[in-house]
CSV table of C-alpha atoms in Angstrom, one decimal:
chain,number,residue,atom,x,y,z
A,22,MET,CA,68.0,85.5,89.7
A,23,SER,CA,70.8,82.5,90.9
A,24,VAL,CA,74.1,83.8,89.9
A,25,LEU,CA,74.9,87.5,89.9
A,26,ARG,CA,77.8,88.6,87.7
A,27,VAL,CA,79.6,91.4,89.5
A,28,LEU,CA,82.6,93.8,88.7
A,29,SER,CA,84.1,96.4,90.8
A,30,TYR,CA,86.5,98.6,89.0
A,31,ASN,CA,88.4,101.6,90.4
A,32,VAL,CA,87.9,103.8,87.0
A,33,HIS,CA,91.2,106.5,88.6
A,34,LYS,CA,88.6,109.0,86.9
A,35,GLY,CA,88.2,108.1,83.7
A,36,PHE,CA,92.3,109.0,83.0
A,37,CYS,CA,94.9,106.0,81.9
A,38,SER,CA,97.4,105.5,84.8
A,39,ALA,CA,100.2,108.1,83.0
A,40,ASN,CA,96.9,110.8,83.6
A,41,ARG,CA,97.4,111.9,79.9
A,42,GLN,CA,94.7,110.6,78.0
A,43,PHE,CA,90.9,110.8,78.7
A,44,LEU,CA,89.5,107.0,78.7
A,45,LEU,CA,86.0,107.4,80.0
A,46,GLY,CA,84.9,105.9,76.4
A,47,LYS,CA,86.9,103.0,76.2
A,48,ILE,CA,86.3,102.1,79.6
A,49,ARG,CA,83.0,102.1,79.0
A,50,GLU,CA,83.0,99.8,75.8
A,51,SER,CA,84.8,97.3,77.8
A,52,ILE,CA,82.8,97.1,80.8
A,53,ARG,CA,80.1,96.8,78.3
A,54,VAL,CA,81.7,93.8,77.0
A,55,VAL,CA,81.8,92.0,80.5
A,56,ASP,CA,78.2,92.5,81.1
A,57,ALA,CA,78.2,91.8,85.2
A,58,ASP,CA,74.7,92.3,86.8
A,59,VAL,CA,76.0,94.9,89.4
A,60,VAL,CA,78.9,96.9,88.8
A,61,PHE,CA,81.0,98.2,91.9
A,62,LEU,CA,83.4,101.2,91.0
A,63,GLN,CA,85.7,103.6,92.4
A,64,GLU,CA,87.1,107.7,91.5
A,65,VAL,CA,84.1,108.0,89.6
A,66,VAL,CA,83.4,112.0,88.8
A,67,GLY,CA,80.6,113.6,89.5
A,68,GLU,CA,81.6,117.0,88.3
A,69,ASN,CA,85.1,119.3,87.4
A,70,THR,CA,84.3,122.2,85.9
A,71,GLN,CA,87.9,122.6,85.8
A,72,HIS,CA,88.8,119.5,83.4
A,73,ALA,CA,85.4,120.2,81.4
A,74,SER,CA,87.1,123.3,79.8
A,75,GLN,CA,90.6,122.0,79.4
A,76,ILE,CA,89.9,117.8,78.5
A,77,ASP,CA,89.3,116.8,75.3
A,78,GLY,CA,85.9,115.1,75.2
A,79,TRP,CA,84.6,115.4,78.9
A,80,ILE,CA,81.8,114.4,79.5
A,81,ASP,CA,79.3,117.1,81.4
A,82,GLU,CA,76.8,114.7,82.7
A,83,GLY,CA,78.4,112.1,85.7
A,84,GLN,CA,80.9,109.8,84.6
A,85,PHE,CA,78.0,107.0,86.2
A,86,GLU,CA,75.5,107.9,84.6
A,87,PHE,CA,77.5,108.0,81.0
A,88,LEU,CA,79.1,104.6,82.3
A,89,ALA,CA,75.5,103.6,83.1
A,90,ASP,CA,73.8,104.8,80.1
A,91,THR,CA,70.7,102.3,79.2
A,92,VAL,CA,72.6,98.4,80.3
A,93,TRP,CA,71.9,99.6,83.9
A,94,PRO,CA,68.8,101.9,84.5
A,95,HIS,CA,69.4,101.5,88.0
A,96,PHE,CA,72.1,103.5,90.3
A,97,SER,CA,73.7,105.4,93.5
A,98,TYR,CA,76.5,107.9,93.8
A,99,GLY,CA,78.1,108.9,96.5
A,100,LYS,CA,80.4,112.1,96.8
A,101,ASN,CA,83.2,111.3,98.8
A,102,ALA,CA,85.7,113.9,97.9
A,103,VAL,CA,84.2,117.7,97.6
A,104,TYR,CA,86.4,120.1,95.9
A,105,ASN,CA,85.7,123.7,94.6
A,106,HIS,CA,85.7,122.8,91.1
A,107,GLY,CA,83.5,120.0,92.1
A,108,HIS,CA,83.5,115.9,93.6
A,109,HIS,CA,84.2,112.1,92.7
A,110,GLY,CA,83.5,109.2,95.0
A,111,ASN,CA,81.9,105.7,94.7
A,112,ALA,CA,79.7,104.5,92.6
A,113,ILE,CA,76.9,101.2,92.0
A,114,LEU,CA,75.8,100.3,88.6
A,115,SER,CA,72.5,97.9,88.5
A,116,LYS,CA,70.3,96.2,86.3
A,117,TYR,CA,67.8,95.8,89.2
A,118,PRO,CA,66.2,98.2,91.0
A,119,ILE,CA,67.5,99.8,93.9
A,120,ILE,CA,65.7,99.8,97.0
A,121,ASN,CA,67.5,102.3,98.5
A,122,SER,CA,70.8,104.1,98.7
A,123,GLU,CA,73.3,105.8,101.1
A,124,ASN,CA,76.7,107.5,101.5
A,125,ILE,CA,78.6,107.2,105.0
A,126,ASP,CA,81.3,108.9,105.7
A,127,ILE,CA,84.2,107.4,106.6
A,128,SER,CA,87.3,110.3,106.3
A,129,LEU,CA,89.9,110.4,108.9
A,130,TYR,CA,92.0,114.2,107.5
A,131,ARG,CA,91.0,116.1,105.2
A,132,ARG,CA,93.3,115.0,102.0
A,133,SER,CA,91.6,111.4,102.4
A,134,GLN,CA,88.2,111.7,101.7
A,135,ARG,CA,86.4,108.4,101.8
A,136,GLY,CA,82.9,106.9,102.1
A,137,LEU,CA,81.2,103.6,102.2
A,138,LEU,CA,78.2,103.3,99.1
A,139,LEU,CA,75.8,101.3,101.1
A,140,SER,CA,72.3,100.1,98.3
A,141,LEU,CA,69.6,97.5,98.9
A,142,ILE,CA,69.1,96.3,95.5
A,143,GLN,CA,65.8,94.0,95.1
A,144,PRO,CA,65.4,91.3,95.9
A,145,GLY,CA,66.6,92.2,99.3
A,146,ILE,CA,70.4,92.7,98.4
A,147,TYR,CA,73.0,94.7,100.6
A,148,VAL,CA,75.8,95.7,98.9
A,149,ILE,CA,79.0,98.2,99.9
A,150,CYS,CA,80.8,100.2,97.3
A,151,VAL,CA,84.0,100.7,99.1
A,152,HIS,CA,86.9,103.1,98.9
A,153,MET,CA,89.6,102.6,101.4
A,154,GLY,CA,93.2,105.0,103.1
A,155,LEU,CA,96.2,104.8,101.9
A,156,LEU,CA,97.5,104.6,105.3
A,157,GLY,CA,97.2,101.3,107.2
A,158,TRP,CA,96.4,103.6,110.8
A,159,GLU,CA,93.3,105.0,109.0
A,160,ARG,CA,91.9,102.2,106.9
A,161,ARG,CA,92.5,99.8,110.3
A,162,GLN,CA,89.5,102.7,111.3
A,163,GLN,CA,87.9,102.1,108.8
A,164,PHE,CA,87.5,98.7,109.1
A,165,LYS,CA,86.1,99.9,112.0
A,166,ARG,CA,83.5,101.7,111.0
A,167,LEU,CA,82.4,99.9,108.0
A,168,MET,CA,81.7,96.7,111.3
A,169,ALA,CA,79.6,99.5,112.7
A,170,VAL,CA,77.9,100.3,109.7
A,171,ILE,CA,76.9,96.6,109.0
A,172,GLU,CA,75.5,95.7,112.0
A,173,GLU,CA,73.2,99.1,112.1
A,174,LYS,CA,71.9,98.9,108.5
A,175,VAL,CA,72.0,95.2,107.7
A,176,PRO,CA,69.9,92.7,108.9
A,177,ALA,CA,72.4,90.1,110.2
A,178,ASP,CA,70.0,87.2,107.8
A,179,ALA,CA,70.2,89.3,104.2
A,180,PRO,CA,73.1,88.3,101.9
A,181,LEU,CA,75.2,91.1,101.4
A,182,ILE,CA,79.1,92.0,99.1
A,183,ILE,CA,81.1,94.5,99.9
A,184,ALA,CA,83.6,95.5,97.2
A,185,GLY,CA,85.6,98.2,96.3
A,186,ASP,CA,89.8,99.6,96.0
A,187,PHE,CA,90.7,98.4,99.7
A,188,ASN,CA,94.1,99.6,99.6
A,189,ASP,CA,95.5,97.0,102.2
A,190,TRP,CA,98.9,97.3,100.6
A,191,SER,CA,100.0,94.7,103.0
A,192,GLY,CA,96.9,92.4,103.2
A,193,SER,CA,96.8,92.4,107.2
A,194,LEU,CA,93.2,93.8,106.7
A,195,HIS,CA,91.9,90.2,105.1
A,196,SER,CA,92.1,88.2,108.7
A,197,HIS,CA,90.2,90.6,109.7
A,198,PHE,CA,87.0,90.5,106.9
A,199,LYS,CA,87.4,86.6,106.9
A,200,ASN,CA,87.1,86.7,110.3
A,201,SER,CA,85.5,89.6,112.5
A,202,LEU,CA,82.8,90.0,109.7
A,203,LYS,CA,83.1,86.6,108.8
A,204,LEU,CA,83.6,86.7,105.3
A,205,ARG,CA,84.8,85.6,102.2
A,206,GLU,CA,86.7,86.6,99.1
A,207,ALA,CA,85.6,85.4,95.4
A,208,SER,CA,89.3,85.2,94.3
A,209,VAL,CA,90.6,83.0,97.6
A,210,GLN,CA,87.1,81.2,97.4
A,211,ALA,CA,87.5,80.8,93.6
A,212,ASN,CA,91.3,80.4,92.8
A,213,GLY,CA,93.0,80.1,95.9
A,214,LYS,CA,94.4,83.4,96.5
A,215,LEU,CA,93.7,87.5,96.5
A,216,ALA,CA,93.6,88.8,92.7
A,217,LYS,CA,96.6,91.0,92.3
A,218,THR,CA,95.4,93.9,90.3
A,219,PHE,CA,97.4,96.7,91.0
A,220,PRO,CA,99.5,98.2,88.9
A,221,ALA,CA,97.1,97.4,85.7
A,222,LYS,CA,99.9,97.1,83.5
A,223,ARG,CA,102.1,94.9,86.3
A,224,PRO,CA,100.0,94.1,88.7
A,225,VAL,CA,102.2,93.2,92.0
A,226,LEU,CA,99.7,94.0,95.0
A,227,ARG,CA,96.1,92.5,95.9
A,228,LEU,CA,95.0,96.0,96.4
A,229,ASP,CA,90.7,95.2,95.0
A,230,ARG,CA,88.4,92.7,96.2
A,231,ILE,CA,84.9,91.9,96.1
A,232,TYR,CA,83.6,90.6,100.0
A,233,PHE,CA,80.9,87.7,100.5
A,234,ARG,CA,78.3,86.4,102.5
A,235,GLY,CA,75.1,84.5,101.0
A,236,PHE,CA,76.9,83.0,98.0
A,237,ASN,CA,79.5,80.9,96.8
A,238,ALA,CA,81.9,82.1,94.2
A,239,LEU,CA,81.6,80.2,91.1
A,240,ALA,CA,84.2,82.1,89.2
A,241,ALA,CA,86.6,85.3,90.1
A,242,LYS,CA,88.9,86.8,87.2
A,243,ARG,CA,91.1,89.6,87.1
A,244,LEU,CA,90.5,91.2,84.0
A,245,SER,CA,94.2,92.1,83.1
A,246,GLY,CA,95.9,92.0,79.6
A,247,GLU,CA,94.7,94.5,76.8
A,248,PRO,CA,92.2,97.1,76.5
A,249,TRP,CA,92.0,96.8,80.3
A,250,ARG,CA,96.3,97.3,81.0
A,251,SER,CA,96.1,100.4,79.0
A,252,LEU,CA,92.7,102.4,81.1
A,253,SER,CA,93.0,102.7,84.6
A,254,ASP,CA,95.2,102.6,86.9
A,255,HIS,CA,93.6,99.4,88.9
A,256,CYS,CA,92.6,96.1,86.8
A,257,ALA,CA,89.0,94.9,87.2
A,258,LEU,CA,87.7,92.4,89.9
A,259,TYR,CA,85.4,89.9,87.9
A,260,ALA,CA,83.1,87.5,90.0
A,261,GLU,CA,80.0,84.6,89.7
A,262,LEU,CA,78.4,84.4,92.6
A,263,GLU,CA,75.8,81.7,92.9
A,264,ILE,CA,73.0,82.3,95.9
A,265,GLU,CA,72.7,80.0,98.9
A,266,VAL,CA,69.5,78.6,99.4
């Protein structure tokens, strides 16, 4: 492995932006075309018995298993939001073996259940799937928790990728990732600026990102236009990362 192809995507629980159509099958087809080595997913449903009885074509298995299927033989899942009829959270799909995985709760209040899904994949690359909160003070506290997790669980010299939906509407967290964690961001390195990824039909906000160390970004692009604009409420973000030697 010299180049790692990475995809980050908030799948909106398999529904279109207006929540009127269940499109998980089309989402699976679309991410398969990209053929990334590692896929970071947010808002993935593990179980929803209510939807199972109401939505035509609902997937009985966990959505992460359905999306992974035969393309990504290795996956991890972390429950963030747990309710009476099921749960959803983050998932990582990988073509390379996942050595271990841990989901870390970073929720700060009941109505905003969030987590960090930390996995170690061969050959020794740490990956963290992130979905941060909607409020500024919430994200600042979650960033501090993320820093503590990295310091405690990720060796200082290990390659690291942090990807997901950061909900950083103002962009204020970006400098903290650069200056405090000494990370680079794929779209910034490849294209000079953060990618606009939300809302998918007319992206204006830079919410989704791929941060890293131990790599160089050879390419990065927002996946927009059809079919992406008609699937989730977010655009997917893709990057090709070359391992530094």
